């Protein structure tokens, strides 16, 4: 069994990005800049945004963190996004989800200019992904593709089962794996909460992507011998023995599933780190597009 270590793969991606940034700045160009908006102070969101900002600094990107109160009006948030859309020095914009109930996430996603939408959530980028056109791919599925590439996982002709059909993970993942691209060309089944016989379907998977948000849901009796298992799940499970009072759990029962697999991602230390690698890669691309447009 090979451990698909996100730390190793993400570091390789970041080293590559860092050397590109160094060469641009040596030529006198400004570095890429990512603006992140954090509304309120949800613990998990704070952690994710802090990690994104830290990773930007590591590879020489500039970042701007805009914190807004949880009571901020939708109008104010949309105005903030509009200012960033107009700021030529800002290449990428992300708004950390989830947002407070009184704000429409869809409106916010659609307010970000598609050229700066480095999370790849805007319908324009989603449509481009479906049609195989260049655009921004949502960071988590993109990170998984970078992971498959890093570990030279053969995907062509394989049966991939993706459990989960959200716009940010499952659906784009299924499109990428079925596309005629490197590390694609799978035959894909997409499963969701209405799927009947989920166990039997998962057992057919050469590549199983679990993205449903239910800790340890995928058990050994759902996994084919020799499968590749990608665990996207991140759930905070209360644990009084843990320093922070919780532990991060994936969607796969790792201990029992890992011995059956050819390769598997750990949680934490797997897809989460690759998501940041995907985001940073998108941001560099946004920067290059922005520079070319001048
Ligand atoms: P959503 O809640 O938006 O989507 C979950 C999907 O799983 C839905 O399509 C749902 O089906 C499906 N589902 C739920 N229960 C079942 C079930 N019992 N059987 C089959 N399908 C089921 O979650 P996200 O896609 O946003 O996230 C999924 C997980 O990935 C979460 O744990 C999240 O924290 C994590 N995540 C991790 C990231 C990372 O960087 N590692 C990034 C983003 C998310 P239906 O559509 O029918 O409701």
PDB file of N, CA and C in Angstrom, residues 14 29 32 55 100 117 130 143 155 161 166 191 199 201 232 245 257 288 292-293:
ATOM      1  N   UNK A  14       4.389  23.387  -4.541  1.00  0.00           N
ATOM      2  CA  UNK A  14       4.735  24.721  -4.019  1.00  0.00           C
ATOM      3  C   UNK A  14       6.166  25.112  -4.393  1.00  0.00           C
ATOM      4  N   UNK A  29       8.993  42.055 -12.100  1.00  0.00           N
ATOM      5  CA  UNK A  29       7.527  42.056 -12.017  1.00  0.00           C
ATOM      6  C   UNK A  29       7.098  41.933 -10.562  1.00  0.00           C
ATOM      7  N   UNK A  32       2.489  37.575  -7.496  1.00  0.00           N
ATOM      8  CA  UNK A  32       1.041  37.337  -7.529  1.00  0.00           C
ATOM      9  C   UNK A  32       0.403  37.728  -6.198  1.00  0.00           C
ATOM     10  N   UNK A  55       0.627  29.873   3.434  1.00  0.00           N
ATOM     11  CA  UNK A  55       1.173  29.225   2.239  1.00  0.00           C
ATOM     12  C   UNK A  55       1.531  30.231   1.154  1.00  0.00           C
ATOM     13  N   UNK A 100     -22.546  33.444   6.731  1.00  0.00           N
ATOM     14  CA  UNK A 100     -23.733  33.522   7.597  1.00  0.00           C
ATOM     15  C   UNK A 100     -25.020  33.408   6.764  1.00  0.00           C
ATOM     16  N   UNK A 117     -11.526  34.274 -10.084  1.00  0.00           N
ATOM     17  CA  UNK A 117     -12.227  33.253  -9.299  1.00  0.00           C
ATOM     18  C   UNK A 117     -11.335  32.024  -9.105  1.00  0.00           C
ATOM     19  N   UNK A 130     -16.757  21.863 -17.741  1.00  0.00           N
ATOM     20  CA  UNK A 130     -17.591  20.855 -18.410  1.00  0.00           C
ATOM     21  C   UNK A 130     -17.223  20.757 -19.894  1.00  0.00           C
ATOM     22  N   UNK A 143      -6.567  19.866  -6.794  1.00  0.00           N
ATOM     23  CA  UNK A 143      -5.508  19.331  -5.924  1.00  0.00           C
ATOM     24  C   UNK A 143      -5.418  17.812  -6.031  1.00  0.00           C
ATOM     25  N   UNK A 155      -4.878   6.220 -14.511  1.00  0.00           N
ATOM     26  CA  UNK A 155      -6.335   6.359 -14.399  1.00  0.00           C
ATOM     27  C   UNK A 155      -7.064   5.911 -15.670  1.00  0.00           C
ATOM     28  N   UNK A 161     -15.366   5.788  -8.930  1.00  0.00           N
ATOM     29  CA  UNK A 161     -16.644   6.077  -8.266  1.00  0.00           C
ATOM     30  C   UNK A 161     -16.413   7.282  -7.364  1.00  0.00           C
ATOM     31  N   UNK A 166     -21.364  17.552  -4.778  1.00  0.00           N
ATOM     32  CA  UNK A 166     -21.421  19.000  -4.538  1.00  0.00           C
ATOM     33  C   UNK A 166     -20.723  19.742  -5.681  1.00  0.00           C
ATOM     34  N   UNK A 191     -22.095   9.009  -7.149  1.00  0.00           N
ATOM     35  CA  UNK A 191     -23.093   8.541  -6.181  1.00  0.00           C
ATOM     36  C   UNK A 191     -23.450   9.678  -5.226  1.00  0.00           C
ATOM     37  N   UNK A 199     -22.898   0.307  -1.543  1.00  0.00           N
ATOM     38  CA  UNK A 199     -21.796  -0.617  -1.229  1.00  0.00           C
ATOM     39  C   UNK A 199     -21.357  -1.372  -2.490  1.00  0.00           C
ATOM     40  N   UNK A 201     -21.752  -0.568  -5.564  1.00  0.00           N
ATOM     41  CA  UNK A 201     -21.153   0.357  -6.543  1.00  0.00           C
ATOM     42  C   UNK A 201     -19.714   0.684  -6.133  1.00  0.00           C
ATOM     43  N   UNK A 232     -11.660  12.682   0.820  1.00  0.00           N
ATOM     44  CA  UNK A 232     -11.778  14.148   0.821  1.00  0.00           C
ATOM     45  C   UNK A 232     -12.333  14.657   2.153  1.00  0.00           C
ATOM     46  N   UNK A 245      -9.665  19.352  21.674  1.00  0.00           N
ATOM     47  CA  UNK A 245     -11.016  18.884  22.007  1.00  0.00           C
ATOM     48  C   UNK A 245     -11.711  18.209  20.840  1.00  0.00           C
ATOM     49  N   UNK A 257      -9.488   0.063   6.015  1.00  0.00           N
ATOM     50  CA  UNK A 257      -9.521   0.129   4.548  1.00  0.00           C
ATOM     51  C   UNK A 257      -8.103   0.087   3.950  1.00  0.00           C
ATOM     52  N   UNK A 288      -0.691  35.221 -14.249  1.00  0.00           N
ATOM     53  CA  UNK A 288      -0.122  35.179 -15.604  1.00  0.00           C
ATOM     54  C   UNK A 288      -1.119  35.735 -16.611  1.00  0.00           C
ATOM     55  N   UNK A 292      -0.587  39.129 -18.852  1.00  0.00           N
ATOM     56  CA  UNK A 292      -0.685  39.074 -20.312  1.00  0.00           C
ATOM     57  C   UNK A 292      -1.702  40.055 -20.852  1.00  0.00           C
ATOM     58  N   UNK A 293      -2.744  40.309 -20.034  1.00  0.00           N
ATOM     59  CA  UNK A 293      -3.828  41.196 -20.474  1.00  0.00           C
ATOM     60  C   UNK A 293      -3.380  42.656 -20.513  1.00  0.00           C
TER      61      UNK A 293
END
